[in-house]
PDB file of C-alpha atoms in Angstrom:
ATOM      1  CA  UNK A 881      13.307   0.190  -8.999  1.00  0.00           C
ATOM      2  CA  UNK A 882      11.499  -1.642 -12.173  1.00  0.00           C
ATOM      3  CA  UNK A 883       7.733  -2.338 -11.357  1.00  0.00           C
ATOM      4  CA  UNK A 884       8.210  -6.232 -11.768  1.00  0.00           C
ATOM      5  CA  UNK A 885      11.165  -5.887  -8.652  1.00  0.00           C
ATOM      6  CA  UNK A 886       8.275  -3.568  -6.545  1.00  0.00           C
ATOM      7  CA  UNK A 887       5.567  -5.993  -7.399  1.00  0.00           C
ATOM      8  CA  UNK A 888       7.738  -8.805  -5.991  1.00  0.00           C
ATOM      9  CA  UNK A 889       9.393  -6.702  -2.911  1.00  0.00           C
ATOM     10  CA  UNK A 890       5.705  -6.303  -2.362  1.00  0.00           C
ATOM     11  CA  UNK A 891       5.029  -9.735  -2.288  1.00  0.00           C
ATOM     12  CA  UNK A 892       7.958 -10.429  -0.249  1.00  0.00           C
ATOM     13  CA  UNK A 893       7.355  -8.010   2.480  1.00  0.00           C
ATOM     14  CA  UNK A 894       3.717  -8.938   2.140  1.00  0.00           C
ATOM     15  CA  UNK A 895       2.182  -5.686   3.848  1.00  0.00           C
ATOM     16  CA  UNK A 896       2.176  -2.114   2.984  1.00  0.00           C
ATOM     17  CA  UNK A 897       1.224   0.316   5.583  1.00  0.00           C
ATOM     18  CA  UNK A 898      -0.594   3.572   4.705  1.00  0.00           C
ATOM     19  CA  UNK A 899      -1.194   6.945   5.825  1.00  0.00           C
ATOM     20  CA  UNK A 900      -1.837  10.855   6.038  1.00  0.00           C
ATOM     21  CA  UNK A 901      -1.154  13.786   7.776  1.00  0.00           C
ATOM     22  CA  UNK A 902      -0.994  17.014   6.814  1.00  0.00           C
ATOM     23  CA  UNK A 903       2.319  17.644   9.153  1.00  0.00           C
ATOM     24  CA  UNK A 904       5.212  16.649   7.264  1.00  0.00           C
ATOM     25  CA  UNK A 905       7.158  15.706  10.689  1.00  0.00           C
ATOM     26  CA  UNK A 906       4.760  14.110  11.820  1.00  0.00           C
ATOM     27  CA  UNK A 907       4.853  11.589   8.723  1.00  0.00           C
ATOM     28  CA  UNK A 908       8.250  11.501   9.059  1.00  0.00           C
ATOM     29  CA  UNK A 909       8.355   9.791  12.554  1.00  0.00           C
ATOM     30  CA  UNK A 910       5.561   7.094  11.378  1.00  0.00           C
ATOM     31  CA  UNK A 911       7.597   6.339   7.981  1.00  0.00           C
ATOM     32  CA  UNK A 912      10.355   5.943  10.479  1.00  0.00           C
ATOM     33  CA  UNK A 913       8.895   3.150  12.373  1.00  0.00           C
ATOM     34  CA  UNK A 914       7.575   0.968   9.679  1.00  0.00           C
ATOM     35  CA  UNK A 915      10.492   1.186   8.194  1.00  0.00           C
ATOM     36  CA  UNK A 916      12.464   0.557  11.965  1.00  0.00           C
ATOM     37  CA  UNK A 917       9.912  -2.179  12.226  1.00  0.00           C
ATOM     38  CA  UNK A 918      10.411  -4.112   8.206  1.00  0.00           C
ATOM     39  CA  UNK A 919       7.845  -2.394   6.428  1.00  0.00           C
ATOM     40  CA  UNK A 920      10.306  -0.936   3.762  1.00  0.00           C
ATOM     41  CA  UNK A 921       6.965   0.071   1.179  1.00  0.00           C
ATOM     42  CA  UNK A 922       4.931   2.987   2.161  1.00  0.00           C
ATOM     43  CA  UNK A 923       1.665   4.517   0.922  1.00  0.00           C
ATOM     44  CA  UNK A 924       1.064   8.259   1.403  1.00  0.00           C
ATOM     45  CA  UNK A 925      -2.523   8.569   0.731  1.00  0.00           C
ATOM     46  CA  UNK A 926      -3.499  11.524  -1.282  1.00  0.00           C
ATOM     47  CA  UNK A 927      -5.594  13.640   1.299  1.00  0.00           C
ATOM     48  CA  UNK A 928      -5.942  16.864   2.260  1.00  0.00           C
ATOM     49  CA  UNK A 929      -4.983  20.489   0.447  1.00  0.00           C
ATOM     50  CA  UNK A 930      -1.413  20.619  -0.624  1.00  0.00           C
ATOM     51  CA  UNK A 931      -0.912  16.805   0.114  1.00  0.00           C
ATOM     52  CA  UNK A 932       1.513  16.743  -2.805  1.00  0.00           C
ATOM     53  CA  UNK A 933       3.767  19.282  -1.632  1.00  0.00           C
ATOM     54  CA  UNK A 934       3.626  16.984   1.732  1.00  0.00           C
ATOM     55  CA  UNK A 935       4.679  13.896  -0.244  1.00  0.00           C
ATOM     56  CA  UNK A 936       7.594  15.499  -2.701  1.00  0.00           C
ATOM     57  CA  UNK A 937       9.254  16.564   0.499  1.00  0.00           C
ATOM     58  CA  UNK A 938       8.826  12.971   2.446  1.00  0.00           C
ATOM     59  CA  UNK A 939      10.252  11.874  -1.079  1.00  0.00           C
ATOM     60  CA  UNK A 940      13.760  13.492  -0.797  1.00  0.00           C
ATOM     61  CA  UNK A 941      13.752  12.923   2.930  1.00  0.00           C
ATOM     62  CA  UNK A 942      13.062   9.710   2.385  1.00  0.00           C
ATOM     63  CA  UNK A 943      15.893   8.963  -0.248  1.00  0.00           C
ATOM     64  CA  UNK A 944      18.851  10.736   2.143  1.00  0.00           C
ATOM     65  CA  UNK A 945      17.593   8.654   5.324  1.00  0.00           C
ATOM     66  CA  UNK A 946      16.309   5.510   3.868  1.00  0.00           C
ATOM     67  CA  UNK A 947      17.784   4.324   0.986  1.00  0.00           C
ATOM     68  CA  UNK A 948      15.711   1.080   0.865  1.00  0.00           C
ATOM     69  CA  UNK A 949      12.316   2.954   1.387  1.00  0.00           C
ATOM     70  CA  UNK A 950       9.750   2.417  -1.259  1.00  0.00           C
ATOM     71  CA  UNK A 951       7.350   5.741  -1.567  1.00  0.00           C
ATOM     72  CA  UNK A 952       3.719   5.499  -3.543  1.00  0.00           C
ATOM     73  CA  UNK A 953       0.646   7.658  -3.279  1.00  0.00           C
ATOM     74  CA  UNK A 954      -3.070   5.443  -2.315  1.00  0.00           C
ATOM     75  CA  UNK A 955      -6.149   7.295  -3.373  1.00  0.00           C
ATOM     76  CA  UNK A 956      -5.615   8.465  -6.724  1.00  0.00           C
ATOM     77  CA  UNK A 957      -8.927   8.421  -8.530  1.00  0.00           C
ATOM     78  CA  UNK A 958      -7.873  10.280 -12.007  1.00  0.00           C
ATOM     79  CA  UNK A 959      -4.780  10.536 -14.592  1.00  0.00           C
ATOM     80  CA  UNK A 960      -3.831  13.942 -14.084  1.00  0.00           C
ATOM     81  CA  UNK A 961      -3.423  13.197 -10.636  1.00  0.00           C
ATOM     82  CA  UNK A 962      -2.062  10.067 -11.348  1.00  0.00           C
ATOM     83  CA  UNK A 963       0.969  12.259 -13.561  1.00  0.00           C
ATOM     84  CA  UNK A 964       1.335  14.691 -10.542  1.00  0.00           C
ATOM     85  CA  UNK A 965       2.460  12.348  -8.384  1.00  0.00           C
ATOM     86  CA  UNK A 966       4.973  10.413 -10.826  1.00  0.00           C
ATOM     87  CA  UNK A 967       6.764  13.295 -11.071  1.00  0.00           C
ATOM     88  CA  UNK A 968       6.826  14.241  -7.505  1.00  0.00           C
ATOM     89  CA  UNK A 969       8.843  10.790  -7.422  1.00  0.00           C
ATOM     90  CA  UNK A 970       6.268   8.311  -6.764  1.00  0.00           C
ATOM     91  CA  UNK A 971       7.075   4.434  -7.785  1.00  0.00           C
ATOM     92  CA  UNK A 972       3.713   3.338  -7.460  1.00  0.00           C
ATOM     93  CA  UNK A 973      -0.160   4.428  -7.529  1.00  0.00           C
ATOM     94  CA  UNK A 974      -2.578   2.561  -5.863  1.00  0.00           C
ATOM     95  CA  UNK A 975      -6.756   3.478  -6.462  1.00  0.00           C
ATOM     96  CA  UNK A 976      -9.914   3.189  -4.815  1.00  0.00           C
ATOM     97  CA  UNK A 977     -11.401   2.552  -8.246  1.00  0.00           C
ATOM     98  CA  UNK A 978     -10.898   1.689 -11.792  1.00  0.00           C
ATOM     99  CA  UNK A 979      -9.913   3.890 -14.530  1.00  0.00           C
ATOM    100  CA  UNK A 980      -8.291   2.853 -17.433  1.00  0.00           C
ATOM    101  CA  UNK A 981      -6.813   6.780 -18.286  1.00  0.00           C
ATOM    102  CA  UNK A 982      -4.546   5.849 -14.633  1.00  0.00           C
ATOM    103  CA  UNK A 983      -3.439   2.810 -16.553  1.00  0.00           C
ATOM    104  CA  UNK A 984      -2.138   4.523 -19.833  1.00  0.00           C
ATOM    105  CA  UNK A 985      -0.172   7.078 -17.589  1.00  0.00           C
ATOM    106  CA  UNK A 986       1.269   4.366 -15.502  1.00  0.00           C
ATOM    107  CA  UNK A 987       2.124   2.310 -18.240  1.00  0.00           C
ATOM    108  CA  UNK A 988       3.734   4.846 -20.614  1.00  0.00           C
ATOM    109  CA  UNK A 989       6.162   5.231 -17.407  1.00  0.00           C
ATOM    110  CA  UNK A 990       6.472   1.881 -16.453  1.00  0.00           C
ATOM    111  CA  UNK A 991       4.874   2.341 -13.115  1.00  0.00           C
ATOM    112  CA  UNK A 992       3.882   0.116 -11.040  1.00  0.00           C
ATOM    113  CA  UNK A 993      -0.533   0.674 -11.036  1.00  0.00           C
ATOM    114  CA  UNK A 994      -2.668  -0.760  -8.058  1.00  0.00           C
ATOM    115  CA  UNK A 995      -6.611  -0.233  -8.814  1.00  0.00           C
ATOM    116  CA  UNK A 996      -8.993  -0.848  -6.909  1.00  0.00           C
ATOM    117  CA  UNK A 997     -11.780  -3.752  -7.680  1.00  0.00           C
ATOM    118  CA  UNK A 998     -14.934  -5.089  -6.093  1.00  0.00           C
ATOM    119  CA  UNK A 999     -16.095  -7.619  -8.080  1.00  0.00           C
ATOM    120  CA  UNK A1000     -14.465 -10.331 -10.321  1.00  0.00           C
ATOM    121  CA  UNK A1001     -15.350  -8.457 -13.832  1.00  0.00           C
ATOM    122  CA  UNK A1002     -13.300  -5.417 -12.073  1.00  0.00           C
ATOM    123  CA  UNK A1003     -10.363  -7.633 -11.849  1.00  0.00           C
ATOM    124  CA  UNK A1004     -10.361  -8.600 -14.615  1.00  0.00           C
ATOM    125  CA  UNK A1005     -10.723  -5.872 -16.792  1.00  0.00           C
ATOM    126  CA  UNK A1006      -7.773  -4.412 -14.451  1.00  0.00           C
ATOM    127  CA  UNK A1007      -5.524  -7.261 -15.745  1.00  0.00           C
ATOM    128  CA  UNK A1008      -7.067  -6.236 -19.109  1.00  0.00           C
ATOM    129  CA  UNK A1009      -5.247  -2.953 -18.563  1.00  0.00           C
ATOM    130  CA  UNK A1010      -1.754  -4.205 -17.513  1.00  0.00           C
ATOM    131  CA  UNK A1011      -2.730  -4.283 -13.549  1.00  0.00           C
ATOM    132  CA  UNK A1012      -0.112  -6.675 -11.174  1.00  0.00           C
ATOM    133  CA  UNK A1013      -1.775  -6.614  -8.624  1.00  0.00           C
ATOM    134  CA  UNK A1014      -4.945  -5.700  -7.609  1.00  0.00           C
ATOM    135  CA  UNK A1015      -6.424  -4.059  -4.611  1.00  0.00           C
ATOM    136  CA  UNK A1016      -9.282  -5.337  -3.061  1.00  0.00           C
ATOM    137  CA  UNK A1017     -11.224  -2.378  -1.851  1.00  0.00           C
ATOM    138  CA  UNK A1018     -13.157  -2.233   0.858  1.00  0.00           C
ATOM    139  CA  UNK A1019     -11.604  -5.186   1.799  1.00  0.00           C
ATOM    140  CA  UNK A1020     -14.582  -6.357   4.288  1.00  0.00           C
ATOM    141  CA  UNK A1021     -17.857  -5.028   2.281  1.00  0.00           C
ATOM    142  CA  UNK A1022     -16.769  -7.023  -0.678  1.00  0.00           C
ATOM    143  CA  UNK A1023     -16.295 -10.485   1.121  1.00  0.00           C
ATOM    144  CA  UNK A1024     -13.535 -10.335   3.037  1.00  0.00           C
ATOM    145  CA  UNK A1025     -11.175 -13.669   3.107  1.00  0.00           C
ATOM    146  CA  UNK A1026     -13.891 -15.243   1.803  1.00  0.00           C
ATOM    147  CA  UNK A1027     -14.228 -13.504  -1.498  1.00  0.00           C
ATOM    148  CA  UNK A1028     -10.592 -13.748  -2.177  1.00  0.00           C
ATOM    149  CA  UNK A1029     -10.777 -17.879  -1.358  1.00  0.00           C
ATOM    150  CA  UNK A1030     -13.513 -18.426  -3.831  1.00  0.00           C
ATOM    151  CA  UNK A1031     -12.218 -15.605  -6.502  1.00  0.00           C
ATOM    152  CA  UNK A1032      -8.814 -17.548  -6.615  1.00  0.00           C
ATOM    153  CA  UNK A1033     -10.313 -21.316  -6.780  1.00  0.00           C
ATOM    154  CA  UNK A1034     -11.202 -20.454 -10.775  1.00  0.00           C
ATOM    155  CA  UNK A1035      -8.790 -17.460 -11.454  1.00  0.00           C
ATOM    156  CA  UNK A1036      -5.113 -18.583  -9.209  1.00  0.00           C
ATOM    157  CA  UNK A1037      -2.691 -16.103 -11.467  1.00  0.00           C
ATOM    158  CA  UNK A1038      -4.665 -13.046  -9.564  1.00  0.00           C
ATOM    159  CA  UNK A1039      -2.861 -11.221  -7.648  1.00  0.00           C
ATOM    160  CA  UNK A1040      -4.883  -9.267  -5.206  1.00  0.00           C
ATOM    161  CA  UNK A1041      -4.349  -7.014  -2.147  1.00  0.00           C
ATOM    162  CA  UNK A1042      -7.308  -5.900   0.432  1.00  0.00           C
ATOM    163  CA  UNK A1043      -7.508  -2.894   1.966  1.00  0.00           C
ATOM    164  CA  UNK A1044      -9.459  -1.762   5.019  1.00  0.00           C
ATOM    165  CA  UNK A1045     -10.395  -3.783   7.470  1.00  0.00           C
ATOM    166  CA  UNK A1046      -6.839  -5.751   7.661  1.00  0.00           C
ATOM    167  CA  UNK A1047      -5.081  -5.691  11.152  1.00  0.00           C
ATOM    168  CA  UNK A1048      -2.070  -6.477  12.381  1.00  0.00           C
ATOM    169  CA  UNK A1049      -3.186  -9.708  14.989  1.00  0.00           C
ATOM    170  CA  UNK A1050      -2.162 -13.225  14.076  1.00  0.00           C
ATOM    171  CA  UNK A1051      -5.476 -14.277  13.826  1.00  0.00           C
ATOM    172  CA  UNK A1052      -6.646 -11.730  11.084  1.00  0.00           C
ATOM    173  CA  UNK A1053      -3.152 -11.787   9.245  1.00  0.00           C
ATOM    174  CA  UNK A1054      -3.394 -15.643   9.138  1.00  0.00           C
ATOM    175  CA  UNK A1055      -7.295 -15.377   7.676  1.00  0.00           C
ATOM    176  CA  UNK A1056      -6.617 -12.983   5.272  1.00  0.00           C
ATOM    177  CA  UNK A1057      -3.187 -14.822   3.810  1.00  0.00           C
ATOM    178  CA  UNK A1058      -4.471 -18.837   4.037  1.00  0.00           C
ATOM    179  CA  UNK A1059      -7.205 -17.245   1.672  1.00  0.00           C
ATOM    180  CA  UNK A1060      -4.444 -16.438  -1.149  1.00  0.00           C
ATOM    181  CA  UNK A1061      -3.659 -12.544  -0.769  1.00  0.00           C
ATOM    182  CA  UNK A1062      -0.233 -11.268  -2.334  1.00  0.00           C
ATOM    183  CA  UNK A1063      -0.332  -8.734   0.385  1.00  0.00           C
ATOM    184  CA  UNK A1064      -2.151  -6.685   2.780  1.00  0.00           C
ATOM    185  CA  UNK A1065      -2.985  -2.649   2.959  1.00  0.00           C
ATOM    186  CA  UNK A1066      -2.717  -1.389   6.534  1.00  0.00           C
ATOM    187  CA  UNK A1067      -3.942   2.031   7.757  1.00  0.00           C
ATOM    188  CA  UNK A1068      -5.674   3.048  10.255  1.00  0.00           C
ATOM    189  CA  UNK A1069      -5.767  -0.042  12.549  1.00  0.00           C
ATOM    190  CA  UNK A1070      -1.847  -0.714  12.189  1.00  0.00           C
ATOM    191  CA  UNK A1071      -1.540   3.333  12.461  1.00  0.00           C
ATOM    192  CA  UNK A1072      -3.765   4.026  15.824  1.00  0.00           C
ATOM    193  CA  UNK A1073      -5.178   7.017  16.339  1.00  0.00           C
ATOM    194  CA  UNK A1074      -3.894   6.405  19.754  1.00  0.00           C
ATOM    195  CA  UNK A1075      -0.384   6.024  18.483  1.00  0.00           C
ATOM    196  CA  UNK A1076      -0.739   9.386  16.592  1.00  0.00           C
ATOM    197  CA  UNK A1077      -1.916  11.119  20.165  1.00  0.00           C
ATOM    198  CA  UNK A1078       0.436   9.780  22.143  1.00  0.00           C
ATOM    199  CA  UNK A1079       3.531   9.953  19.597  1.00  0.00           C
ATOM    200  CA  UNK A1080       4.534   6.118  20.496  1.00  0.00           C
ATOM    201  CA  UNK A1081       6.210   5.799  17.654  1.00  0.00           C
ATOM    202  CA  UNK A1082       7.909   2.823  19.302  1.00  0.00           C
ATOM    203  CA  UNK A1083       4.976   1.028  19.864  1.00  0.00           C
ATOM    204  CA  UNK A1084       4.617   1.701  15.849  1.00  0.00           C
ATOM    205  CA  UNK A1085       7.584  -0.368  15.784  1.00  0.00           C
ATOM    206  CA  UNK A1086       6.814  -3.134  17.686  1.00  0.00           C
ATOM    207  CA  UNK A1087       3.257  -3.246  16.129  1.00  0.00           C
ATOM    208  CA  UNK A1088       4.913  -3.086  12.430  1.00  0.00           C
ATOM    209  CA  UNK A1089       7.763  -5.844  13.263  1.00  0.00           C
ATOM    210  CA  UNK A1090       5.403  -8.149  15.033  1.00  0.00           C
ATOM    211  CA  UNK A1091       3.163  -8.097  11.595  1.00  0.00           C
ATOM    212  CA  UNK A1092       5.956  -8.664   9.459  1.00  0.00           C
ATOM    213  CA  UNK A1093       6.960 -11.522  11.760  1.00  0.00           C
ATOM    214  CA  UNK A1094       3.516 -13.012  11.828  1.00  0.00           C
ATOM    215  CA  UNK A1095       3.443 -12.958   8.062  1.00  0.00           C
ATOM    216  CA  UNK A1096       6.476 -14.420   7.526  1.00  0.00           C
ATOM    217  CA  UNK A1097       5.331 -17.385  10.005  1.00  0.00           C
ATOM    218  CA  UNK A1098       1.908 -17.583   7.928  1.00  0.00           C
ATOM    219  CA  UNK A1099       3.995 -18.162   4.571  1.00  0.00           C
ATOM    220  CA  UNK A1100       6.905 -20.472   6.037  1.00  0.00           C
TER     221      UNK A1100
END
């Protein structure tokens, strides 16, 4: 997929879930409901020894079972890591932080880069670079819906996407999109640690199509 077809899938699906565990299966069966549920982008986030090994083999599952599944890597902080993961198969690379060596490896290869920004001058030096979109990281400590409202009143061609602190309830959904996001990050409070104990992968499901739904209502 070219990175200006990702960027917009992104847009269109408007939330992309993320997670890690170090058992492959385990991955496998949350993958599985997002994707069951309409969340058709997924961020493995680089955690953990041999995490790469983890994501090369979700990759190749991924393209026999789910043809329309969209794999990156989240929490890539340096180019060499950055070049790892491209060649493990990833189609995009999203940061905590911003480095402009990420941005020379992901634009040599035409991949789609996601870095990480805290303040306005962050974003846009990130544009600077070539960055689409840009993540909004921690999504709560910087401002919240608040900072993206006033960030976009003098600067509307951003594109940004928080992360942390983002859940998958109508009311925050709604806050976060009236302020002007392009998308949303989802981890941990999408991806329970309850859900993850009690393998309810079909409450993953529900919780992931109910989101999509609820974003889709926001934007209509």
């Amino acid at each position: 997929m070219k990175k200006i077809d990702l960027a917009l899938k992104m847009r269109e699906t408007g939330v992309v879930p993320l997670f890690y565990h170090p058992d492959t299966d385990l991955c496998k069966q949350v993958i599985s409901a997002c994707y069951r549920g309409g969340m058709t982008i997924f961020e493995f986030t680089n955690r953990g020894d041999y995490a790469h090994e983890t994501f090369a083999e979700l990759v190749k599952w991924g393209k026999k079972t789910m043809p329309d599944l969209v794999m990156g890597v989240g929490s890539v902080v340096d180019a060499g890591t950055c070049s790892l993961y491209i060649q493990l198969g990833a189609q995009f690379i999203v940061s905590p932080l911003l480095n402009e060596e990420m941005s020379r490896v992901c634009n040599r290869r035409k991949i789609l880069w996601i870095p990480g920004c805290a303040t306005a001058s962050e974003i846009n030096k990130a544009e600077e670079l070539g960055a689409q979109i840009i993540k909004i990281f921690p999504g709560p400590s910087v401002g919240g819906p608040a900072f993206i409202k006033a960030y976009l009143t003098p600067c509307p061609w951003s594109n940004l996407m928080p992360s942390g602190g983002v859940s998958p309830t109508e009311e925050n959904l709604t806050e976060w999109f009236n302020a002007g996001v392009f998308a949303v990050g989802m981890g941990s409070r999408l991806i329970t640690k309850e859900i993850i104990t009690s393998k309810d992968y079909q409450k993953l499901e529900q919780v992931s199509r109910n989101a999509v739904e609820i974003i889709r209502k926001i934007r209509s």
